[in-house]
Amino acid sequence: MIDYHVHERHSRDAAAAKISEYIVAAEGRGITEIAFTTHLITIGPDVDLSIREEEIPEYIKEIRIAQDGTRIKLLAGLEVDYFPSEERHLEAILKGNDFDFILGSTHYINGIDIGSQSQAESYFANRSITEAADEYYKVWKRAIESGLFDVMAHPDYWRKYLRFYGRSASWGDYGSVLYDALDAMADNNVGLEVNTAGKRAGTGNYYPIQEFLVAAHEAGVKVVTVGSDSHTAGTLGNHLEDAIRQLREASFTHMSTFKDRKNTRISIGDMLERTRTRAKLGV
Ligand SMILES: [Zn+2]
Ligand SMILES: [Zn+2]
């Protein structure tokens, strides 16, 4: 099993999470690979949650040193907040450092933080969910086309707080811009993530919902990863086997691993088989 979305202490919302604790947790849970994806947020109100640019070399070095002491494969990555105005800046940071894997995220849409319970309400106010989703996927598509990212994180993150204002979204509400974004994803060989934190957040599903995965497969998206979005070692690997089963149900046969930002496809069937064997042997 592999976990491709993990925050350690350089994410200020995971300040207590140590790489060494994740390694111990991985050994205990049969997780063979961890991609550390600390937040990089270069502008906006949440820059304080981000790794500071000058800390990046030390962050990567810390992961490389930890690698020398374990058989768990450790990747140095980021979860980057995408802002259209920051493309050049982000490109310089990503090119200037030795990363293995880069997640792209859209937590902010046109100045509204949809990851904030208090702000998200205004994003949905006085319009249909479809209008809100279309606005989201316009930015998402631009992020895909920027060429900055390997995989897009939590593809329908916008629905995180909907239930708090008495709204809910089903597949029919996701709009049409999403289909253009999925075509762009396939054309640019960018991937999507199944992120199991959606269940922890109480949305009742992973990000994205199952119908989204089916549409992505039909659009020809080939690159998929799974991640727990852990901010503490306690949730490492959470529900990932189930997430991979959902990918299989959506007709995906392979998922991707990364090194030096190059991806390798691995068989989903083999991974589930190995995970089952390990569970049976109790190792
Ligand atoms: Zn995120
Ligand atoms: Zn995250």
mmCIF file of C-alpha atoms and ligand atoms in Angstrom:
data_model
loop_
_atom_site.group_PDB
_atom_site.id
_atom_site.type_symbol
_atom_site.label_atom_id
_atom_site.label_comp_id
_atom_site.label_asym_id
_atom_site.label_seq_id
_atom_site.Cartn_x
_atom_site.Cartn_y
_atom_site.Cartn_z
ATOM 1 C CA MET A 1 0.000 0.000 0.000
ATOM 2 C CA ILE A 2 1.209 3.500 -0.760
ATOM 3 C CA ASP A 3 0.135 6.861 0.658
ATOM 4 C CA TYR A 4 0.726 9.833 -1.645
ATOM 5 C CA HIS A 5 -0.622 12.738 0.404
ATOM 6 C CA VAL A 6 1.041 13.229 3.784
ATOM 7 C CA HIS A 7 1.813 16.404 5.739
ATOM 8 C CA GLU A 8 4.674 16.628 8.215
ATOM 9 C CA ARG A 9 5.782 19.458 10.466
ATOM 10 C CA HIS A 10 6.705 21.947 7.729
ATOM 11 C CA SER A 11 2.955 22.263 7.112
ATOM 12 C CA ARG A 12 2.022 24.530 9.987
ATOM 13 C CA ASP A 13 -1.341 22.733 10.311
ATOM 14 C CA ALA A 14 0.649 19.535 11.001
ATOM 15 C CA ALA A 15 3.271 21.109 13.254
ATOM 16 C CA ALA A 16 3.558 18.081 15.568
ATOM 17 C CA ALA A 17 3.861 15.443 12.818
ATOM 18 C CA LYS A 18 7.328 13.909 12.560
ATOM 19 C CA ILE A 19 8.751 11.932 9.637
ATOM 20 C CA SER A 20 10.043 9.322 12.112
ATOM 21 C CA GLU A 21 6.511 8.733 13.444
ATOM 22 C CA TYR A 22 5.174 8.224 9.933
ATOM 23 C CA ILE A 23 7.901 5.640 9.278
ATOM 24 C CA VAL A 24 6.961 3.685 12.410
ATOM 25 C CA ALA A 25 3.268 3.847 11.468
ATOM 26 C CA ALA A 26 4.046 2.716 7.902
ATOM 27 C CA GLU A 27 6.018 -0.296 9.148
ATOM 28 C CA GLY A 28 3.109 -1.316 11.375
ATOM 29 C CA ARG A 29 0.474 -0.936 8.647
ATOM 30 C CA GLY A 30 2.199 -2.499 5.645
ATOM 31 C CA ILE A 31 2.652 0.831 3.870
ATOM 32 C CA THR A 32 5.649 0.604 1.587
ATOM 33 C CA GLU A 33 5.782 4.115 0.211
ATOM 34 C CA ILE A 34 5.030 7.608 1.560
ATOM 35 C CA ALA A 35 4.977 10.816 -0.468
ATOM 36 C CA PHE A 36 5.433 13.796 1.833
ATOM 37 C CA THR A 37 3.439 16.684 0.388
ATOM 38 C CA THR A 38 3.850 19.656 2.664
ATOM 39 C CA HIS A 39 1.817 22.787 1.874
ATOM 40 C CA LEU A 40 3.347 25.424 -0.347
ATOM 41 C CA ILE A 41 1.122 28.512 -0.287
ATOM 42 C CA THR A 42 2.812 31.553 -1.755
ATOM 43 C CA ILE A 43 0.081 34.195 -1.426
ATOM 44 C CA GLY A 44 -3.252 34.757 0.329
ATOM 45 C CA PRO A 45 -4.448 34.588 3.924
ATOM 46 C CA ASP A 46 -3.116 31.077 4.618
ATOM 47 C CA VAL A 47 0.561 31.599 3.806
ATOM 48 C CA ASP A 48 1.230 30.938 7.482
ATOM 49 C CA LEU A 49 0.294 27.258 6.986
ATOM 50 C CA SER A 50 2.973 26.886 4.329
ATOM 51 C CA ILE A 51 6.549 25.749 4.393
ATOM 52 C CA ARG A 52 8.729 28.828 3.967
ATOM 53 C CA GLU A 53 10.594 28.939 0.695
ATOM 54 C CA GLU A 54 13.960 29.087 2.414
ATOM 55 C CA GLU A 55 13.160 25.896 4.353
ATOM 56 C CA ILE A 56 12.642 23.770 1.233
ATOM 57 C CA PRO A 57 16.235 22.496 0.813
ATOM 58 C CA GLU A 58 16.353 21.479 4.485
ATOM 59 C CA TYR A 59 12.921 19.777 4.186
ATOM 60 C CA ILE A 60 14.091 17.693 1.229
ATOM 61 C CA LYS A 61 17.366 16.869 2.961
ATOM 62 C CA GLU A 62 15.490 15.689 6.049
ATOM 63 C CA ILE A 63 13.516 13.249 3.900
ATOM 64 C CA ARG A 64 16.674 11.985 2.151
ATOM 65 C CA ILE A 65 18.416 11.416 5.495
ATOM 66 C CA ALA A 66 15.366 9.566 6.856
ATOM 67 C CA GLN A 67 15.434 7.413 3.689
ATOM 68 C CA ASP A 68 18.870 6.077 4.635
ATOM 69 C CA GLY A 69 17.420 4.513 7.776
ATOM 70 C CA THR A 70 14.340 2.736 6.392
ATOM 71 C CA ARG A 71 13.107 0.355 3.702
ATOM 72 C CA ILE A 72 9.907 2.399 3.328
ATOM 73 C CA LYS A 73 10.272 4.449 0.154
ATOM 74 C CA LEU A 74 10.069 8.159 1.027
ATOM 75 C CA LEU A 75 9.311 10.810 -1.563
ATOM 76 C CA ALA A 76 9.922 14.537 -1.286
ATOM 77 C CA GLY A 77 6.897 16.390 -2.541
ATOM 78 C CA LEU A 78 4.612 19.355 -2.114
ATOM 79 C CA GLU A 79 0.927 20.162 -2.125
ATOM 80 C CA VAL A 80 1.021 23.475 -3.968
ATOM 81 C CA ASP A 81 -1.816 25.998 -3.860
ATOM 82 C CA TYR A 82 -2.435 27.119 -7.416
ATOM 83 C CA PHE A 83 -2.991 30.785 -8.169
ATOM 84 C CA PRO A 84 -2.973 31.887 -11.825
ATOM 85 C CA SER A 85 -0.914 34.968 -10.930
ATOM 86 C CA GLU A 86 1.778 32.827 -9.250
ATOM 87 C CA GLU A 87 2.627 30.488 -12.137
ATOM 88 C CA ARG A 88 6.104 31.914 -12.831
ATOM 89 C CA HIS A 89 7.004 32.014 -9.156
ATOM 90 C CA LEU A 90 5.849 28.424 -8.595
ATOM 91 C CA GLU A 91 7.692 27.229 -11.669
ATOM 92 C CA ALA A 92 10.941 28.695 -10.330
ATOM 93 C CA ILE A 93 10.479 26.990 -6.950
ATOM 94 C CA LEU A 94 9.612 23.612 -8.489
ATOM 95 C CA LYS A 95 12.479 23.712 -10.987
ATOM 96 C CA GLY A 96 14.960 24.906 -8.380
ATOM 97 C CA ASN A 97 14.519 21.943 -6.046
ATOM 98 C CA ASP A 98 14.896 18.197 -6.271
ATOM 99 C CA PHE A 99 11.283 17.063 -5.846
ATOM 100 C CA ASP A 100 9.843 13.628 -6.590
ATOM 101 C CA PHE A 101 6.144 14.436 -6.729
ATOM 102 C CA ILE A 102 3.991 17.573 -6.894
ATOM 103 C CA LEU A 103 0.306 17.757 -6.025
ATOM 104 C CA GLY A 104 -1.678 20.741 -7.256
ATOM 105 C CA SER A 105 -4.523 22.097 -5.142
ATOM 106 C CA THR A 106 -7.232 24.682 -5.530
ATOM 107 C CA HIS A 107 -8.297 25.605 -1.992
ATOM 108 C CA TYR A 108 -8.942 29.215 -3.039
ATOM 109 C CA ILE A 109 -11.134 30.200 -5.914
ATOM 110 C CA ASN A 110 -11.061 33.815 -7.037
ATOM 111 C CA GLY A 111 -10.246 35.094 -3.566
ATOM 112 C CA ILE A 112 -12.577 32.851 -1.555
ATOM 113 C CA ASP A 113 -11.137 30.140 0.682
ATOM 114 C CA ILE A 114 -13.467 27.210 0.114
ATOM 115 C CA GLY A 115 -11.455 25.256 2.681
ATOM 116 C CA SER A 116 -12.689 27.633 5.364
ATOM 117 C CA GLN A 117 -16.071 26.871 6.864
ATOM 118 C CA SER A 118 -16.883 30.536 7.383
ATOM 119 C CA GLN A 119 -15.803 31.690 3.911
ATOM 120 C CA ALA A 120 -17.136 28.824 1.819
ATOM 121 C CA GLU A 121 -20.745 29.856 2.412
ATOM 122 C CA SER A 122 -20.285 33.041 0.414
ATOM 123 C CA TYR A 123 -18.889 30.988 -2.469
ATOM 124 C CA PHE A 124 -22.238 29.213 -2.821
ATOM 125 C CA ALA A 125 -24.545 32.081 -1.873
ATOM 126 C CA ASN A 126 -27.200 33.190 -4.372
ATOM 127 C CA ARG A 127 -26.362 30.707 -7.073
ATOM 128 C CA SER A 128 -26.792 27.092 -8.037
ATOM 129 C CA ILE A 129 -24.249 24.448 -7.071
ATOM 130 C CA THR A 130 -23.569 23.911 -10.764
ATOM 131 C CA GLU A 131 -22.580 27.562 -11.230
ATOM 132 C CA ALA A 132 -20.247 27.273 -8.245
ATOM 133 C CA ALA A 133 -18.777 23.985 -9.528
ATOM 134 C CA ASP A 134 -18.250 25.448 -13.007
ATOM 135 C CA GLU A 135 -16.293 28.349 -11.510
ATOM 136 C CA TYR A 136 -14.197 25.874 -9.525
ATOM 137 C CA TYR A 137 -13.391 23.679 -12.515
ATOM 138 C CA LYS A 138 -12.394 26.668 -14.656
ATOM 139 C CA VAL A 139 -9.572 27.363 -12.206
ATOM 140 C CA TRP A 140 -8.859 23.651 -11.835
ATOM 141 C CA LYS A 141 -8.493 23.279 -15.609
ATOM 142 C CA ARG A 142 -6.094 26.204 -15.690
ATOM 143 C CA ALA A 143 -4.026 24.530 -12.972
ATOM 144 C CA ILE A 144 -3.936 21.312 -15.033
ATOM 145 C CA GLU A 145 -2.847 23.218 -18.151
ATOM 146 C CA SER A 146 -0.142 25.138 -16.259
ATOM 147 C CA GLY A 147 2.155 22.108 -16.522
ATOM 148 C CA LEU A 148 3.237 22.652 -12.923
ATOM 149 C CA PHE A 149 1.670 19.564 -11.343
ATOM 150 C CA ASP A 150 1.900 15.785 -11.536
ATOM 151 C CA VAL A 151 -1.460 15.082 -9.886
ATOM 152 C CA MET A 152 -4.419 17.218 -8.797
ATOM 153 C CA ALA A 153 -5.414 16.745 -5.161
ATOM 154 C CA HIS A 154 -8.952 16.145 -3.795
ATOM 155 C CA PRO A 155 -10.799 16.785 -7.098
ATOM 156 C CA ASP A 156 -14.155 17.858 -5.630
ATOM 157 C CA TYR A 157 -12.927 19.536 -2.485
ATOM 158 C CA TRP A 158 -15.429 22.364 -3.007
ATOM 159 C CA ARG A 159 -18.199 20.247 -1.465
ATOM 160 C CA LYS A 160 -16.406 19.965 1.909
ATOM 161 C CA TYR A 161 -18.631 22.370 3.842
ATOM 162 C CA LEU A 162 -21.808 22.335 1.757
ATOM 163 C CA ARG A 163 -23.815 20.387 4.314
ATOM 164 C CA PHE A 164 -23.228 23.085 6.921
ATOM 165 C CA TYR A 165 -25.467 25.446 4.972
ATOM 166 C CA GLY A 166 -28.160 22.898 4.201
ATOM 167 C CA ARG A 167 -26.928 22.231 0.658
ATOM 168 C CA SER A 168 -25.758 19.014 -0.942
ATOM 169 C CA ALA A 169 -24.296 18.079 -4.291
ATOM 170 C CA SER A 170 -24.942 15.039 -6.417
ATOM 171 C CA TRP A 171 -23.267 14.128 -9.699
ATOM 172 C CA GLY A 172 -25.923 15.962 -11.716
ATOM 173 C CA ASP A 173 -24.786 19.225 -10.081
ATOM 174 C CA TYR A 174 -21.124 18.971 -11.129
ATOM 175 C CA GLY A 175 -21.615 20.970 -14.326
ATOM 176 C CA SER A 176 -20.026 20.772 -17.768
ATOM 177 C CA VAL A 177 -16.708 22.613 -17.294
ATOM 178 C CA LEU A 178 -15.516 19.560 -15.394
ATOM 179 C CA TYR A 179 -15.612 17.508 -18.612
ATOM 180 C CA ASP A 180 -13.308 20.030 -20.317
ATOM 181 C CA ALA A 181 -10.989 19.828 -17.317
ATOM 182 C CA LEU A 182 -10.896 16.018 -17.508
ATOM 183 C CA ASP A 183 -10.078 16.208 -21.234
ATOM 184 C CA ALA A 184 -7.242 18.633 -20.392
ATOM 185 C CA MET A 185 -6.056 16.212 -17.718
ATOM 186 C CA ALA A 186 -5.884 13.321 -20.200
ATOM 187 C CA ASP A 187 -4.233 15.476 -22.902
ATOM 188 C CA ASN A 188 -1.575 16.807 -20.522
ATOM 189 C CA ASN A 189 -0.966 13.473 -18.773
ATOM 190 C CA VAL A 190 -1.789 15.010 -15.409
ATOM 191 C CA GLY A 191 -3.304 12.748 -12.784
ATOM 192 C CA LEU A 192 -5.970 12.845 -10.136
ATOM 193 C CA GLU A 193 -5.953 11.670 -6.571
ATOM 194 C CA VAL A 194 -8.518 9.760 -4.562
ATOM 195 C CA ASN A 195 -8.253 11.508 -1.209
ATOM 196 C CA THR A 196 -9.763 9.666 1.746
ATOM 197 C CA ALA A 197 -9.952 12.762 3.984
ATOM 198 C CA GLY A 198 -13.412 13.453 2.550
ATOM 199 C CA LYS A 199 -14.776 10.759 4.848
ATOM 200 C CA ARG A 200 -12.924 12.140 7.866
ATOM 201 C CA ALA A 201 -14.419 15.548 7.084
ATOM 202 C CA GLY A 202 -17.873 13.941 7.277
ATOM 203 C CA THR A 203 -18.883 14.421 3.631
ATOM 204 C CA GLY A 204 -19.823 10.721 3.405
ATOM 205 C CA ASN A 205 -17.473 10.130 0.451
ATOM 206 C CA TYR A 206 -13.879 10.347 -0.565
ATOM 207 C CA TYR A 207 -12.793 13.198 -2.807
ATOM 208 C CA PRO A 208 -13.940 12.676 -5.542
ATOM 209 C CA ILE A 209 -17.247 10.803 -5.604
ATOM 210 C CA GLN A 210 -17.430 7.556 -7.580
ATOM 211 C CA GLU A 211 -19.202 8.998 -10.641
ATOM 212 C CA PHE A 212 -16.338 11.466 -11.017
ATOM 213 C CA LEU A 213 -13.854 8.583 -11.227
ATOM 214 C CA VAL A 214 -15.961 6.884 -13.893
ATOM 215 C CA ALA A 215 -16.050 10.126 -15.922
ATOM 216 C CA ALA A 216 -12.278 10.555 -15.523
ATOM 217 C CA HIS A 217 -11.658 7.049 -16.793
ATOM 218 C CA GLU A 218 -13.971 7.603 -19.759
ATOM 219 C CA ALA A 219 -12.134 10.866 -20.565
ATOM 220 C CA GLY A 220 -8.894 8.882 -20.821
ATOM 221 C CA VAL A 221 -7.220 9.999 -17.574
ATOM 222 C CA LYS A 222 -4.433 7.486 -16.975
ATOM 223 C CA VAL A 223 -2.565 8.756 -13.926
ATOM 224 C CA VAL A 224 -4.165 8.149 -10.519
ATOM 225 C CA THR A 225 -2.814 8.121 -6.967
ATOM 226 C CA VAL A 226 -4.361 7.650 -3.524
ATOM 227 C CA GLY A 227 -3.682 9.641 -0.373
ATOM 228 C CA SER A 228 -4.909 9.937 3.191
ATOM 229 C CA ASP A 229 -4.092 13.676 3.497
ATOM 230 C CA SER A 230 -2.732 12.834 6.937
ATOM 231 C CA HIS A 231 -1.713 15.649 9.240
ATOM 232 C CA THR A 232 -0.750 13.120 11.942
ATOM 233 C CA ALA A 233 0.691 9.584 11.805
ATOM 234 C CA GLY A 234 -2.558 8.243 13.284
ATOM 235 C CA THR A 235 -4.372 8.472 9.944
ATOM 236 C CA LEU A 236 -1.562 7.270 7.660
ATOM 237 C CA GLY A 237 -2.972 4.809 5.132
ATOM 238 C CA ASN A 238 -6.560 5.479 6.223
ATOM 239 C CA HIS A 239 -9.103 3.741 3.893
ATOM 240 C CA LEU A 240 -6.589 3.548 1.042
ATOM 241 C CA GLU A 241 -7.336 -0.061 0.175
ATOM 242 C CA ASP A 242 -10.982 0.876 -0.186
ATOM 243 C CA ALA A 243 -10.040 3.909 -2.317
ATOM 244 C CA ILE A 244 -8.085 1.639 -4.662
ATOM 245 C CA ARG A 245 -11.094 -0.674 -4.922
ATOM 246 C CA GLN A 246 -13.172 2.333 -5.975
ATOM 247 C CA LEU A 247 -10.644 3.063 -8.703
ATOM 248 C CA ARG A 248 -10.942 -0.524 -9.873
ATOM 249 C CA GLU A 249 -14.741 -0.276 -9.878
ATOM 250 C CA ALA A 250 -14.379 2.808 -12.090
ATOM 251 C CA SER A 251 -12.410 0.542 -14.527
ATOM 252 C CA PHE A 252 -8.914 1.840 -13.715
ATOM 253 C CA THR A 253 -6.423 -1.034 -13.983
ATOM 254 C CA HIS A 254 -3.265 0.842 -12.930
ATOM 255 C CA MET A 255 -2.172 3.545 -10.559
ATOM 256 C CA SER A 256 1.026 5.564 -10.513
ATOM 257 C CA THR A 257 4.074 5.893 -8.349
ATOM 258 C CA PHE A 258 6.600 8.692 -8.794
ATOM 259 C CA LYS A 259 10.328 9.354 -8.463
ATOM 260 C CA ASP A 260 12.096 12.487 -9.713
ATOM 261 C CA ARG A 261 8.682 13.579 -11.020
ATOM 262 C CA LYS A 262 8.523 10.650 -13.457
ATOM 263 C CA ASN A 263 5.688 8.237 -13.109
ATOM 264 C CA THR A 264 5.611 4.460 -13.238
ATOM 265 C CA ARG A 265 2.339 2.575 -13.626
ATOM 266 C CA ILE A 266 1.639 -0.302 -11.259
ATOM 267 C CA SER A 267 -1.160 -2.838 -11.432
ATOM 268 C CA ILE A 268 -4.049 -2.220 -9.061
ATOM 269 C CA GLY A 269 -4.822 -5.961 -9.033
ATOM 270 C CA ASP A 270 -1.265 -6.782 -7.923
ATOM 271 C CA MET A 271 -1.322 -4.147 -5.226
ATOM 272 C CA LEU A 272 -4.604 -5.408 -3.750
ATOM 273 C CA GLU A 273 -3.313 -8.992 -3.936
ATOM 274 C CA ARG A 274 -0.082 -8.105 -2.106
ATOM 275 C CA THR A 275 -2.008 -6.148 0.531
ATOM 276 C CA ARG A 276 -4.318 -9.131 1.120
ATOM 277 C CA THR A 277 -1.400 -11.557 1.372
ATOM 278 C CA ARG A 278 0.354 -9.323 3.879
ATOM 279 C CA ALA A 279 -2.822 -9.052 5.958
ATOM 280 C CA LYS A 280 -3.228 -12.846 5.902
ATOM 281 C CA LEU A 281 0.349 -13.400 7.053
ATOM 282 C CA GLY A 282 -0.059 -10.701 9.666
ATOM 283 C CA VAL A 283 3.085 -8.853 8.579
HETATM 284 ZN ZN ZN B 1 -5.517 20.142 0.310
HETATM 285 ZN ZN ZN B 2 -3.265 18.118 2.074
#
